[in-house]
mmCIF file of C-alpha atoms and ligand atoms in Angstrom:
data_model
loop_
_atom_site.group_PDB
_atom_site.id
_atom_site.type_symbol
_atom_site.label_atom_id
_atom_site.label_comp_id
_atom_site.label_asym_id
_atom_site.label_seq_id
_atom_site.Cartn_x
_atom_site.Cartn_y
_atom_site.Cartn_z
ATOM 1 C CA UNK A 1 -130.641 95.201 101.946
ATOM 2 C CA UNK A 2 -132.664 98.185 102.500
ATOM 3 C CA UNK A 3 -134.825 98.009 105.960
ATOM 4 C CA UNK A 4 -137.059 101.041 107.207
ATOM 5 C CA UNK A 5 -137.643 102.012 110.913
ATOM 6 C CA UNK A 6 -141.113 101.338 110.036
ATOM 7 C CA UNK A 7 -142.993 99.202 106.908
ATOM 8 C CA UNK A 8 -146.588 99.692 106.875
ATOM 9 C CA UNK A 9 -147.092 98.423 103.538
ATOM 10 C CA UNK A 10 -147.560 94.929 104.505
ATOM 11 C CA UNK A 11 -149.515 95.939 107.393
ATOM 12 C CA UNK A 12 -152.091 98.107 104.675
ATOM 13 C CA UNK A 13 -152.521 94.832 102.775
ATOM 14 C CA UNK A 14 -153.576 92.927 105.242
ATOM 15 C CA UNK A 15 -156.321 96.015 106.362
ATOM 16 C CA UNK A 16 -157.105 97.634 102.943
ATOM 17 C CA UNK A 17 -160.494 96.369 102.368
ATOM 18 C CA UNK A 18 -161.734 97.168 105.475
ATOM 19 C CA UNK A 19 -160.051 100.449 105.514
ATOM 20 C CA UNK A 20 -161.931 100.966 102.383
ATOM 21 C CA UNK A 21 -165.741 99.882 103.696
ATOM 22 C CA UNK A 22 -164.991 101.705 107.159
ATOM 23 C CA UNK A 23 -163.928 104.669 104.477
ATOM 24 C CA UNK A 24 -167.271 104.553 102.182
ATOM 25 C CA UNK A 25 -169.757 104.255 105.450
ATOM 26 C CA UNK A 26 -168.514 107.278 107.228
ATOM 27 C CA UNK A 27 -168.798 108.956 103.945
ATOM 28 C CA UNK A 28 -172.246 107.641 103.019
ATOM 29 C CA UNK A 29 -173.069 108.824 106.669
ATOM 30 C CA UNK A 30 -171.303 112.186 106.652
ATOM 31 C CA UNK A 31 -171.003 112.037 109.901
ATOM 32 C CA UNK A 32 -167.063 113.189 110.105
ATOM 33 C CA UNK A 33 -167.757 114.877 113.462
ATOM 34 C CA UNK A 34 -168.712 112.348 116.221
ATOM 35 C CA UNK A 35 -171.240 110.242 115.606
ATOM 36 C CA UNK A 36 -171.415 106.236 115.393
ATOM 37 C CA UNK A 37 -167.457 105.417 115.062
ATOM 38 C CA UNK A 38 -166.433 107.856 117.427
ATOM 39 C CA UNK A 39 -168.515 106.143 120.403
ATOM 40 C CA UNK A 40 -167.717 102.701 119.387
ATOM 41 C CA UNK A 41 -164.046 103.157 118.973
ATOM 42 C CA UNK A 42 -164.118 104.580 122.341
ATOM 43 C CA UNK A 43 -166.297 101.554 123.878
ATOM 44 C CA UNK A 44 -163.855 99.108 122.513
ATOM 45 C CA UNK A 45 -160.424 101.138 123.732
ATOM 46 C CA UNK A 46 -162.160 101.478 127.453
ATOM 47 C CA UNK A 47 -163.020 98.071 127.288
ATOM 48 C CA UNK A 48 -159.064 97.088 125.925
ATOM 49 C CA UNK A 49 -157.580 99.257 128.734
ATOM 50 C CA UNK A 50 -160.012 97.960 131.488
ATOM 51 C CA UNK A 51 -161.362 101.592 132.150
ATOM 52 C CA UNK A 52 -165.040 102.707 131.816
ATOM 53 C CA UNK A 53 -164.978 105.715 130.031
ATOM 54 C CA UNK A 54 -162.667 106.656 126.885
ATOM 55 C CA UNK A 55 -162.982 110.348 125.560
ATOM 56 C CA UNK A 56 -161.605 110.352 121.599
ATOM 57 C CA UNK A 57 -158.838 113.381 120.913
ATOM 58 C CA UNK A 58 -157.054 115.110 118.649
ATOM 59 C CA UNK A 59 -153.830 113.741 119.181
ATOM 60 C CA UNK A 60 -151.918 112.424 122.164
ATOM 61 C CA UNK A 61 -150.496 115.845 123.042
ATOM 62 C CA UNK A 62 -154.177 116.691 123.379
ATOM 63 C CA UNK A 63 -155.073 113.828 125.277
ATOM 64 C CA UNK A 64 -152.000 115.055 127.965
ATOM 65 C CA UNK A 65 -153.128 118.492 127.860
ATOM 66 C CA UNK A 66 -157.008 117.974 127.686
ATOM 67 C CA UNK A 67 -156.454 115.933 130.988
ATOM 68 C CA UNK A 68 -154.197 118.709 132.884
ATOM 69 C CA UNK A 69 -157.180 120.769 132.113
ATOM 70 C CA UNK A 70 -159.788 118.557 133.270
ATOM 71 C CA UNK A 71 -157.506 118.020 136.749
ATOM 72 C CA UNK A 72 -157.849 121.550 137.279
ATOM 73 C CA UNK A 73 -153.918 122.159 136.920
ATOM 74 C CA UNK A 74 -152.847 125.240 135.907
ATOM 75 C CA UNK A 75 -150.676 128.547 136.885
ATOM 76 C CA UNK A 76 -148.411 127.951 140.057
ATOM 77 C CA UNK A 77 -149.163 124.417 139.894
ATOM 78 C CA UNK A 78 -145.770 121.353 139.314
ATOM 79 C CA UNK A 79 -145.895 118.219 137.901
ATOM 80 C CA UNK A 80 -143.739 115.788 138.391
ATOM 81 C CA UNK A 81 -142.129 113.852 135.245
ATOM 82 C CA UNK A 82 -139.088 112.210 133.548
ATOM 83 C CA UNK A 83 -136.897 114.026 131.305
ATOM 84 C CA UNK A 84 -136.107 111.416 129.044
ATOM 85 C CA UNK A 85 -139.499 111.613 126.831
ATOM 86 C CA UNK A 86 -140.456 112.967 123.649
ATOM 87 C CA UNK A 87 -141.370 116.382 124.139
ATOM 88 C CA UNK A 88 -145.067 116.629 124.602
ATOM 89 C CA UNK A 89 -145.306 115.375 127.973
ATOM 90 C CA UNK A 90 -143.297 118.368 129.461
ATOM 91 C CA UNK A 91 -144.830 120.551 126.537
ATOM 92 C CA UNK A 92 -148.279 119.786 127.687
ATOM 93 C CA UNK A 93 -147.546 120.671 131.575
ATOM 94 C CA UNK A 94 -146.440 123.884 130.443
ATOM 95 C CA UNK A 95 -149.125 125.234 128.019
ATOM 96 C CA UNK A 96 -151.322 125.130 131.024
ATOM 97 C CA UNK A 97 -148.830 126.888 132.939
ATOM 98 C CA UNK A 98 -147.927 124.382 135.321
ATOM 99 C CA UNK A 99 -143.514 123.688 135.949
ATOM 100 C CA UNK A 100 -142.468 120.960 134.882
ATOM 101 C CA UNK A 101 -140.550 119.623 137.341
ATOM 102 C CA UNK A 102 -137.769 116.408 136.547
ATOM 103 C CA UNK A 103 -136.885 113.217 137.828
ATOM 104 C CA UNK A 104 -134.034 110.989 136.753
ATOM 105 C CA UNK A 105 -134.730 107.543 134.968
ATOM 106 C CA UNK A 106 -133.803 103.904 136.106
ATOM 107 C CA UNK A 107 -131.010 102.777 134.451
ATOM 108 C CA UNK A 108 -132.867 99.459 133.283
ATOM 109 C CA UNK A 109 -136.074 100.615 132.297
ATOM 110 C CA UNK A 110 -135.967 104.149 130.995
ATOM 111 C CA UNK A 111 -138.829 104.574 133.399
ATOM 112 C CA UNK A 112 -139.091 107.136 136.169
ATOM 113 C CA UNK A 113 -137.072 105.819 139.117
ATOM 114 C CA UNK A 114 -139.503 106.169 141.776
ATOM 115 C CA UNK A 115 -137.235 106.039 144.894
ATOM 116 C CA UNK A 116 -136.360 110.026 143.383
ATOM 117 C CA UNK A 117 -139.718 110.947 143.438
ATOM 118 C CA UNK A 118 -140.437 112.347 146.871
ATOM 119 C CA UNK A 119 -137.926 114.278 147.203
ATOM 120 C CA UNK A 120 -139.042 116.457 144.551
ATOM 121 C CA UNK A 121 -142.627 117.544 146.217
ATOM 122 C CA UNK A 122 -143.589 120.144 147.165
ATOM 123 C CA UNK A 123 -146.373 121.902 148.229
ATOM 124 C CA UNK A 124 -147.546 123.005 144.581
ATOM 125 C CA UNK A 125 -146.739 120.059 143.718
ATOM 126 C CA UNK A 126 -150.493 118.964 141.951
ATOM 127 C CA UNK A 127 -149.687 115.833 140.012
ATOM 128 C CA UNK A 128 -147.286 112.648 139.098
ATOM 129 C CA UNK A 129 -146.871 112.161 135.434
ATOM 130 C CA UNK A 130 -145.069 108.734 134.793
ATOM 131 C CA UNK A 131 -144.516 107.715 131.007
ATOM 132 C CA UNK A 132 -144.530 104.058 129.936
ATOM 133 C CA UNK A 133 -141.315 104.573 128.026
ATOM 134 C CA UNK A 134 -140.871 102.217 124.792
ATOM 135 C CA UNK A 135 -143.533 100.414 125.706
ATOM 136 C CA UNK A 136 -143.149 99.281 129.687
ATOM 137 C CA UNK A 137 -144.850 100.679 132.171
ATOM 138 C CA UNK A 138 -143.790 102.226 135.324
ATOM 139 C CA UNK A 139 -143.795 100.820 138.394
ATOM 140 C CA UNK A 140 -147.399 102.269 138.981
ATOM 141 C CA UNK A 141 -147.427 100.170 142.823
ATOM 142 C CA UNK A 142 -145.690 102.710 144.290
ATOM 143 C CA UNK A 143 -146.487 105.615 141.660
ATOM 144 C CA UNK A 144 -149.443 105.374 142.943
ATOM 145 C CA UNK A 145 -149.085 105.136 146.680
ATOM 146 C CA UNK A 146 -147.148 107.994 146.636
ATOM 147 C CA UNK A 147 -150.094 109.896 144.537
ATOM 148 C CA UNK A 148 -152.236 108.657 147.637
ATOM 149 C CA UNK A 149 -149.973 109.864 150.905
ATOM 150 C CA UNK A 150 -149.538 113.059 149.376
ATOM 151 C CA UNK A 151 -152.968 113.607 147.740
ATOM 152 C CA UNK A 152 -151.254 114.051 143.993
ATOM 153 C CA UNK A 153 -153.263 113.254 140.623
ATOM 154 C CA UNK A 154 -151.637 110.662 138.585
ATOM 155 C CA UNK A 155 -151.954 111.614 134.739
ATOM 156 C CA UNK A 156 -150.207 108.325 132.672
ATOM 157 C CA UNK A 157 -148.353 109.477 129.798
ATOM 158 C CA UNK A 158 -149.358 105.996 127.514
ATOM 159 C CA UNK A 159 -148.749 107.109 124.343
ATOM 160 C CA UNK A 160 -145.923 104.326 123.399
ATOM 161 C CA UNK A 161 -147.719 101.866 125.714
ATOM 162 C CA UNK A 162 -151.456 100.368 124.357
ATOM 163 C CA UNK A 163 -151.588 96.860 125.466
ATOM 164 C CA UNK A 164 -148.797 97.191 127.957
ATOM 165 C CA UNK A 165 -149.319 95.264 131.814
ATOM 166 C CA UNK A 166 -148.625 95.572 134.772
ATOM 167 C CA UNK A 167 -149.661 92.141 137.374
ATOM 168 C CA UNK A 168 -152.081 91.614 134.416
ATOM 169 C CA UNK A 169 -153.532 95.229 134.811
ATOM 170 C CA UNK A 170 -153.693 97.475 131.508
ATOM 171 C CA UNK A 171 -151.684 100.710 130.954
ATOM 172 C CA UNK A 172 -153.905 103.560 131.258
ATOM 173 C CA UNK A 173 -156.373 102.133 134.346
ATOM 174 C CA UNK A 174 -153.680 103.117 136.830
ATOM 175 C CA UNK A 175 -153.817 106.763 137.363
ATOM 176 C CA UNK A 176 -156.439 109.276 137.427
ATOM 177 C CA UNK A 177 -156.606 109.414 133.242
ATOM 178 C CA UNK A 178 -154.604 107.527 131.221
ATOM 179 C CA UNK A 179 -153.135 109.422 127.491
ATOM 180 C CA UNK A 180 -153.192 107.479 123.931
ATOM 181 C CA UNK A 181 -151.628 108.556 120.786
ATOM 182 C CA UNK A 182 -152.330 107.131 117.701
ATOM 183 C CA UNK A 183 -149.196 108.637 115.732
ATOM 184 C CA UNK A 184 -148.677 106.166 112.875
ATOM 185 C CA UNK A 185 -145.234 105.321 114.611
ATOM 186 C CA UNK A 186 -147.358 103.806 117.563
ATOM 187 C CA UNK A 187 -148.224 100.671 117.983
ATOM 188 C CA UNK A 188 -151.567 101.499 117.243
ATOM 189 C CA UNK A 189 -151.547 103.825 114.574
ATOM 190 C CA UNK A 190 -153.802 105.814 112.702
ATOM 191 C CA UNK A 191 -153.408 107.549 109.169
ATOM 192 C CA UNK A 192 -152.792 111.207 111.149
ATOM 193 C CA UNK A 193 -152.698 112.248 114.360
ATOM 194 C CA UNK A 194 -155.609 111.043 117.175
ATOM 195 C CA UNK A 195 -155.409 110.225 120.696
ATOM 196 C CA UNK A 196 -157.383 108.900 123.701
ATOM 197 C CA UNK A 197 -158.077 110.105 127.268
ATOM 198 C CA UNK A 198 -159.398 107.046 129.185
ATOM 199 C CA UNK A 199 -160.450 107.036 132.794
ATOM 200 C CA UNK A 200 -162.779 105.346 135.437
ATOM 201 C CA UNK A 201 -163.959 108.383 136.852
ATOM 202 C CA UNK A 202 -167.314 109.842 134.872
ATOM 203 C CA UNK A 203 -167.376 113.314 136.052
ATOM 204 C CA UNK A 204 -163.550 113.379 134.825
ATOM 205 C CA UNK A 205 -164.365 111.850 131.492
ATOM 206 C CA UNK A 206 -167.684 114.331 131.368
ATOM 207 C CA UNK A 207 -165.486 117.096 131.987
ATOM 208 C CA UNK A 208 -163.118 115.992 129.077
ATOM 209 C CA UNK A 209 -165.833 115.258 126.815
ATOM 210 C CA UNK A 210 -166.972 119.139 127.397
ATOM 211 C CA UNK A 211 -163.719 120.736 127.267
ATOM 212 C CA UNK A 212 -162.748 118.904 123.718
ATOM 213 C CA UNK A 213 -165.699 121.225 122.601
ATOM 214 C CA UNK A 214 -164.365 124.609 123.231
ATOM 215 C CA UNK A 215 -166.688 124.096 126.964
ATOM 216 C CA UNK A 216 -169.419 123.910 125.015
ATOM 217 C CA UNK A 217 -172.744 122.800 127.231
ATOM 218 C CA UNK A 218 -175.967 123.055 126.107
ATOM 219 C CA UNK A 219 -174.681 123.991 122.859
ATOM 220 C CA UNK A 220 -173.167 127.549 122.954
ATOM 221 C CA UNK A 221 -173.198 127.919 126.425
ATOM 222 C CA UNK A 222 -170.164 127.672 127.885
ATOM 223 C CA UNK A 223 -169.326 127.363 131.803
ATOM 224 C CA UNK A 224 -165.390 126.528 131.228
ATOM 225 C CA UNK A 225 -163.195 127.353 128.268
ATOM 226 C CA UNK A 226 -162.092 124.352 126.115
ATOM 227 C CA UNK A 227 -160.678 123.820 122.674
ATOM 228 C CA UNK A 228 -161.275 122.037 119.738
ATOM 229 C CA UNK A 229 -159.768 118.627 120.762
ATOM 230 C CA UNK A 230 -162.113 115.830 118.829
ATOM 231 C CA UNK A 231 -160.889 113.086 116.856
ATOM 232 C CA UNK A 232 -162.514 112.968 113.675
ATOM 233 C CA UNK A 233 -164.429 110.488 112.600
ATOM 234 C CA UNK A 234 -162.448 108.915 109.336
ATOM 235 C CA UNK A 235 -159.774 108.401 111.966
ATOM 236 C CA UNK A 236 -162.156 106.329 114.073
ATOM 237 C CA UNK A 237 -163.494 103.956 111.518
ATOM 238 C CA UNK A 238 -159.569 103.577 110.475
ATOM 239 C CA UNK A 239 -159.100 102.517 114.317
ATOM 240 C CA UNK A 240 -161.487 100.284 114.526
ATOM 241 C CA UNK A 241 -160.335 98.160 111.340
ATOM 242 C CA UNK A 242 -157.127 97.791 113.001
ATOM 243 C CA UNK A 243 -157.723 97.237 116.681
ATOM 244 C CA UNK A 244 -158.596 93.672 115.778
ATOM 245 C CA UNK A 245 -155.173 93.356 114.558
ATOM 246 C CA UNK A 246 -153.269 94.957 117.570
ATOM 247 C CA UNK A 247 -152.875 91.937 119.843
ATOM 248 C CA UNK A 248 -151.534 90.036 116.899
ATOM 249 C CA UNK A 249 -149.222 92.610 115.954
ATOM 250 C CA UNK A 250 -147.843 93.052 119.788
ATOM 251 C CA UNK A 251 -147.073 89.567 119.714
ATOM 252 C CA UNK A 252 -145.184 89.538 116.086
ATOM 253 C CA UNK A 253 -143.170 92.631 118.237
ATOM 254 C CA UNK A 254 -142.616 90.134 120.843
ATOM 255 C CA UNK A 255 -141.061 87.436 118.911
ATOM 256 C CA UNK A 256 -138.793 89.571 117.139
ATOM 257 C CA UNK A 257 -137.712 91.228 119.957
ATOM 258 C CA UNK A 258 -136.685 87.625 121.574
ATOM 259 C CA UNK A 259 -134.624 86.487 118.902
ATOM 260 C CA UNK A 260 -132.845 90.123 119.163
ATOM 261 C CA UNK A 261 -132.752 89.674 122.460
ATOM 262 C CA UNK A 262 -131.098 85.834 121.897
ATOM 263 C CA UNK A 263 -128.353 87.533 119.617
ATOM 264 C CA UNK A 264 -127.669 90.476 121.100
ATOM 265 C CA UNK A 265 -127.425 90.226 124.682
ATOM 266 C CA UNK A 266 -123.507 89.867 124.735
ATOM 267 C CA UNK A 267 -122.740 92.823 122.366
ATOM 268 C CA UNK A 268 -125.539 95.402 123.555
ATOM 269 C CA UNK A 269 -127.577 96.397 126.723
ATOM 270 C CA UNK A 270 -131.030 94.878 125.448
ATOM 271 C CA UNK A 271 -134.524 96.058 126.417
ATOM 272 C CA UNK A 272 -135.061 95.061 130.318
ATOM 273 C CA UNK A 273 -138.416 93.931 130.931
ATOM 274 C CA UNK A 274 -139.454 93.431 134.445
ATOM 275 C CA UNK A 275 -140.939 90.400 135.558
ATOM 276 C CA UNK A 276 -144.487 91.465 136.222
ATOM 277 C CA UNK A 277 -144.569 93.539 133.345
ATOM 278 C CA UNK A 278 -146.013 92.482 129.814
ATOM 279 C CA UNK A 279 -143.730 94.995 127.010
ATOM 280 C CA UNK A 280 -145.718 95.902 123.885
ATOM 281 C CA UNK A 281 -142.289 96.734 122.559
ATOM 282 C CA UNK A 282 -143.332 100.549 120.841
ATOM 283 C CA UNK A 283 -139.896 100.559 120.567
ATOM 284 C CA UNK A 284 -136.597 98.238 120.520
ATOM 285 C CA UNK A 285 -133.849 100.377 122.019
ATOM 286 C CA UNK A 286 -130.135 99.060 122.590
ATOM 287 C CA UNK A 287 -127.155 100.509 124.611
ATOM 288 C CA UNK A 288 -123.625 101.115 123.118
ATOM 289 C CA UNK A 289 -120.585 102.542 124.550
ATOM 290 C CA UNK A 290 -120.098 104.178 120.862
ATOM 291 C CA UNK A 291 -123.290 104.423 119.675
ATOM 292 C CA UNK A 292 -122.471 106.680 117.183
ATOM 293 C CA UNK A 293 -120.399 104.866 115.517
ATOM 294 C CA UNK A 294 -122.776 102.027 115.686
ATOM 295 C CA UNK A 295 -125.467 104.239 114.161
ATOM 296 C CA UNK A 296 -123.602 105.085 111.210
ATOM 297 C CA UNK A 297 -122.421 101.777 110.555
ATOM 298 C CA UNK A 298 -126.990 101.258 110.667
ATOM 299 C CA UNK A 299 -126.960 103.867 108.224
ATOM 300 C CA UNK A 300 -124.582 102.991 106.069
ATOM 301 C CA UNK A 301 -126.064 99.206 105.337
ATOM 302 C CA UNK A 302 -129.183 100.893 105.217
ATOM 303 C CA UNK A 303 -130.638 100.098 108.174
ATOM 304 C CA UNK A 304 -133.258 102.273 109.500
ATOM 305 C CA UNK A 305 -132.817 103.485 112.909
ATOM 306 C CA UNK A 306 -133.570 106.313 115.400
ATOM 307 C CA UNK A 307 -132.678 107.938 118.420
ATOM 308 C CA UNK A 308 -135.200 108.075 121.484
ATOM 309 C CA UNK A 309 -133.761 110.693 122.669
ATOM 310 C CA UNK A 310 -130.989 112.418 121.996
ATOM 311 C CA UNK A 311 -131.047 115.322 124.371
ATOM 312 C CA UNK A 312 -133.164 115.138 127.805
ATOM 313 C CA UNK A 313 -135.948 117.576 128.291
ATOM 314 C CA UNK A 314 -134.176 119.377 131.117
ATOM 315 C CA UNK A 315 -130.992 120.335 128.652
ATOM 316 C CA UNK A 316 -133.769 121.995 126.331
ATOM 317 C CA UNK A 317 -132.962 125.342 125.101
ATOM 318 C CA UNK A 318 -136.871 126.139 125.480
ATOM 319 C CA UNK A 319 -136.783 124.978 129.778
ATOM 320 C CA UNK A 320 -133.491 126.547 130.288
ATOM 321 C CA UNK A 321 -136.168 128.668 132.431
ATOM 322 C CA UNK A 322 -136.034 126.011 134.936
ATOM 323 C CA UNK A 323 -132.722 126.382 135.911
ATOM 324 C CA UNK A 324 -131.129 122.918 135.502
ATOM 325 C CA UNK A 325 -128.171 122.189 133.715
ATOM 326 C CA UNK A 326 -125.808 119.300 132.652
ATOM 327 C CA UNK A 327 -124.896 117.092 134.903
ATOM 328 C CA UNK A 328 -128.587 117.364 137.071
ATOM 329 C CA UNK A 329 -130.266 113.943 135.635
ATOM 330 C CA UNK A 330 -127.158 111.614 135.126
ATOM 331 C CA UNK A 331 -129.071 108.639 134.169
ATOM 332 C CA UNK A 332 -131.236 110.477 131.407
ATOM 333 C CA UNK A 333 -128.012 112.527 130.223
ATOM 334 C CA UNK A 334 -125.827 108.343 129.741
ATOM 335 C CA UNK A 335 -129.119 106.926 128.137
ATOM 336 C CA UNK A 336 -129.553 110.180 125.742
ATOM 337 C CA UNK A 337 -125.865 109.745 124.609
ATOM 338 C CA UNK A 338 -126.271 106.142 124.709
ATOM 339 C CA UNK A 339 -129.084 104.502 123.127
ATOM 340 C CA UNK A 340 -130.242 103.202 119.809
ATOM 341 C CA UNK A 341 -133.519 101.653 118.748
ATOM 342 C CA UNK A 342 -133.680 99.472 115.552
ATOM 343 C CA UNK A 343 -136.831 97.924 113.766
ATOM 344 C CA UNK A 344 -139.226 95.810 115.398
ATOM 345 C CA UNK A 345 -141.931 95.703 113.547
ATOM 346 C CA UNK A 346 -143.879 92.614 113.566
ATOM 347 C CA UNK A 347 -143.744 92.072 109.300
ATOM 348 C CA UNK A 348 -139.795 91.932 109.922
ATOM 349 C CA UNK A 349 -138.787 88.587 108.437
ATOM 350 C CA UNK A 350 -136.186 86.330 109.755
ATOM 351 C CA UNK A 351 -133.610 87.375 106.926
ATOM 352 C CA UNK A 352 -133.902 91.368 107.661
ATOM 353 C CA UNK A 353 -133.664 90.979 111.338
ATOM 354 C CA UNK A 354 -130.532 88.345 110.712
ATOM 355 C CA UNK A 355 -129.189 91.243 108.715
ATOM 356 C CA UNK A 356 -129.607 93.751 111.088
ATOM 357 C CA UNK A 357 -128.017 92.000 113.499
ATOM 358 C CA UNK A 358 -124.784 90.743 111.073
ATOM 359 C CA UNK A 359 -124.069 94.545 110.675
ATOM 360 C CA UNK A 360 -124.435 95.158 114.619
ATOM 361 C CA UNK A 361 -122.514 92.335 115.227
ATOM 362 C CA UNK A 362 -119.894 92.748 112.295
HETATM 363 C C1 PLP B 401 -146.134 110.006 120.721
HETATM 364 C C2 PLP B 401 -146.010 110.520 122.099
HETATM 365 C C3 PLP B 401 -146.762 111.625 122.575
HETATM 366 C C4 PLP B 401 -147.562 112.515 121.686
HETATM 367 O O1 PLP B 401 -148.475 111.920 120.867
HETATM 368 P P1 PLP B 401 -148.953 112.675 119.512
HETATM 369 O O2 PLP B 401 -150.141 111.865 119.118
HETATM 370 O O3 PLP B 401 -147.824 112.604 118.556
HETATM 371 O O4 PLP B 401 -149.323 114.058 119.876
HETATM 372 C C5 PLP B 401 -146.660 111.951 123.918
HETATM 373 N N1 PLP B 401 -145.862 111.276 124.756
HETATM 374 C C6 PLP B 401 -145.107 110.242 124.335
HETATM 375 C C7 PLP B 401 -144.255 109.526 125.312
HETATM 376 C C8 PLP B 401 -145.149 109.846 122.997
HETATM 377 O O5 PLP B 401 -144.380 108.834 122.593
#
């Protein structure tokens, strides 16, 4: 039985019609640069995240480095992060010349561990940027008490983690700007590459909305220097047919992730989900001792799966610049040698995910 990482194609069905209308008006409009779908797509995602303002970008790298902008950090600056992300979050801090500067991972939640994290400041240090790995969110309690005593910026990296909770509170309202992707592989996803930079502070989210237009204000005057960072417009009115959806696609996540959870637990390391946090489950990532082995034995019944990551930002041949080398971020180096993720997608039926786990199991 052949099962992808990711099937879509039920998900379209369900959505096509609407994607279709949403398609015709923006063309009947031709508004494809701002305009009507742009501001209500960002009404509704500040109103699902609990933050006032939400500023539409290009991607979610934008949305990260858009905000490091915004903040003011630049040349000389650090920001503090985890190496065990995908690439853009350390990417982003260094296009605007900041270091990146790592902290190891708790060995349950692939999340910063945030007893390492004071160790590491200094006094360029500018900002905390915590990443929601999978889905979960960090412990943003003491993320953010830390952000307070030493007068840091908190910049959420939320790109895997729409929806997520922490004691009821949404991903994103936490720090000083929360960062969206809407990469099809998210769990909100468009048909390209979008993002979202959502905040409670209004000069911030001014600021943003300024900079995603090369600094553009009045028109052709420019005060700062920006980029071109919008979100189109087509991507917008494809994000608003499916935001209706996402709740009931988090929860089809859910359920398939409990039954995994059910009938793997004594074979594999499953997802850990803390008590006060609600897990949108972006991804569903297992632990083996020979994961390699595991993975090809995936493979070979032609099971989609991936690894999330396989080598740890600080072992890139790019931040070799940094100075850190094997050995430095323990818990990052066992989870990037370590971990699998399988399909979780909410159209899974019973029979694919009893498959899946037959060949895990077998
Ligand atoms: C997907 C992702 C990004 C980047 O988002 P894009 O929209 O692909 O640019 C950044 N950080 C994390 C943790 C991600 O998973």
């Amino acid at each position: 039985m052949k099962i992808p990482m990711l099937d879509l194609d039920k998900q379209y069905e369900t959505i096509k019609e609407e994607v279709y209308t949403a398609f015709d008006e923006v063309f009947t409009s031709k508004r494809f640069i701002g305009g009507d779908k742009i501001n209500e797509l960002e009404d509704k995602i500040a109103d699902y995240c609990g933050c006032s303002e939400a500023i539409g970008v290009s991607s979610g790298t934008d949305a990260l480095l858009i905000s490091l902008m915004a903040l003011g950090i630049g040349d000389g600056d650090e920001v503090i992060t985890t190496p065990f992300t995908f690439f853009a979050t350390a990417g982003s801090i260094y296009r605007v010349g900041a270091k990146p500067v790592f902290v190891d991972i708790d060995a349950d939640t692939y999340n910063l561990n945030v007893d390492l994290i004071e160790e590491k400041i200094t006094d360029k240090t500018k900002a905390i940027m915590p990443v929601h790995l999978f889905g979960q969110m960090c412990d943003m309690e003491k993320i953010n008490e830390i952000a307070d005593k030493h007068n840091l910026y908190v910049i959420e990296d939320a790109a895997q983690a729409i929806g997520s909770e922490q004691n009821g509170q949404r991903a994103g309202s936490f720090g000083d700007v929360g960062c969206f992707s809407f990469f099809p592989s998210k769990n909100l996803g468009g048909a390209g590459d979008g993002g979202m930079v959502t905040t409670n502070d209004e000069s911030l989210a001014e600021k943003v909305r300024i900079l995603r237009n090369h600094g553009s204000k009045p028109k052709y005057h420019h005060k700062i220097i920006g980029g071109n960072f919008r979100l189109d417009a087509l991507q917008a009115a494809i994000l608003l047919t499916k935001l209706p959806h996402l709740e009931k696609w988090h929860y089809g996540r859910k359920k398939n992730a409990e039954y995994y959870d059910k009938k793997l637990a004594n074979i594999s390391k499953t997802p850990f989900v803390k008590s006060n946090n609600r897990m949108i489950y972006n991804q569903y990532t297992l632990l083996f001792e020979n994961r390699d082995e595991m993975q090809n034995k995936l493979t070979e019944a032609e099971i989609g799966n991936a690894i999330y990551y396989p080598r740890p930002l600080h072992l890139q041949e790019c931040f070799s610049y940094l100075g850190y080398g094997k050995g430095d971020f323990p818990v990052s180096e066992h989870a990037a040698e370590h971990v699998l993720s399988i399909p979780i997608y909410g159209e899974l039926t019973k029979n694919q995910q009893d498959y899946i786990i037959s060949t895990i199991r077998g």
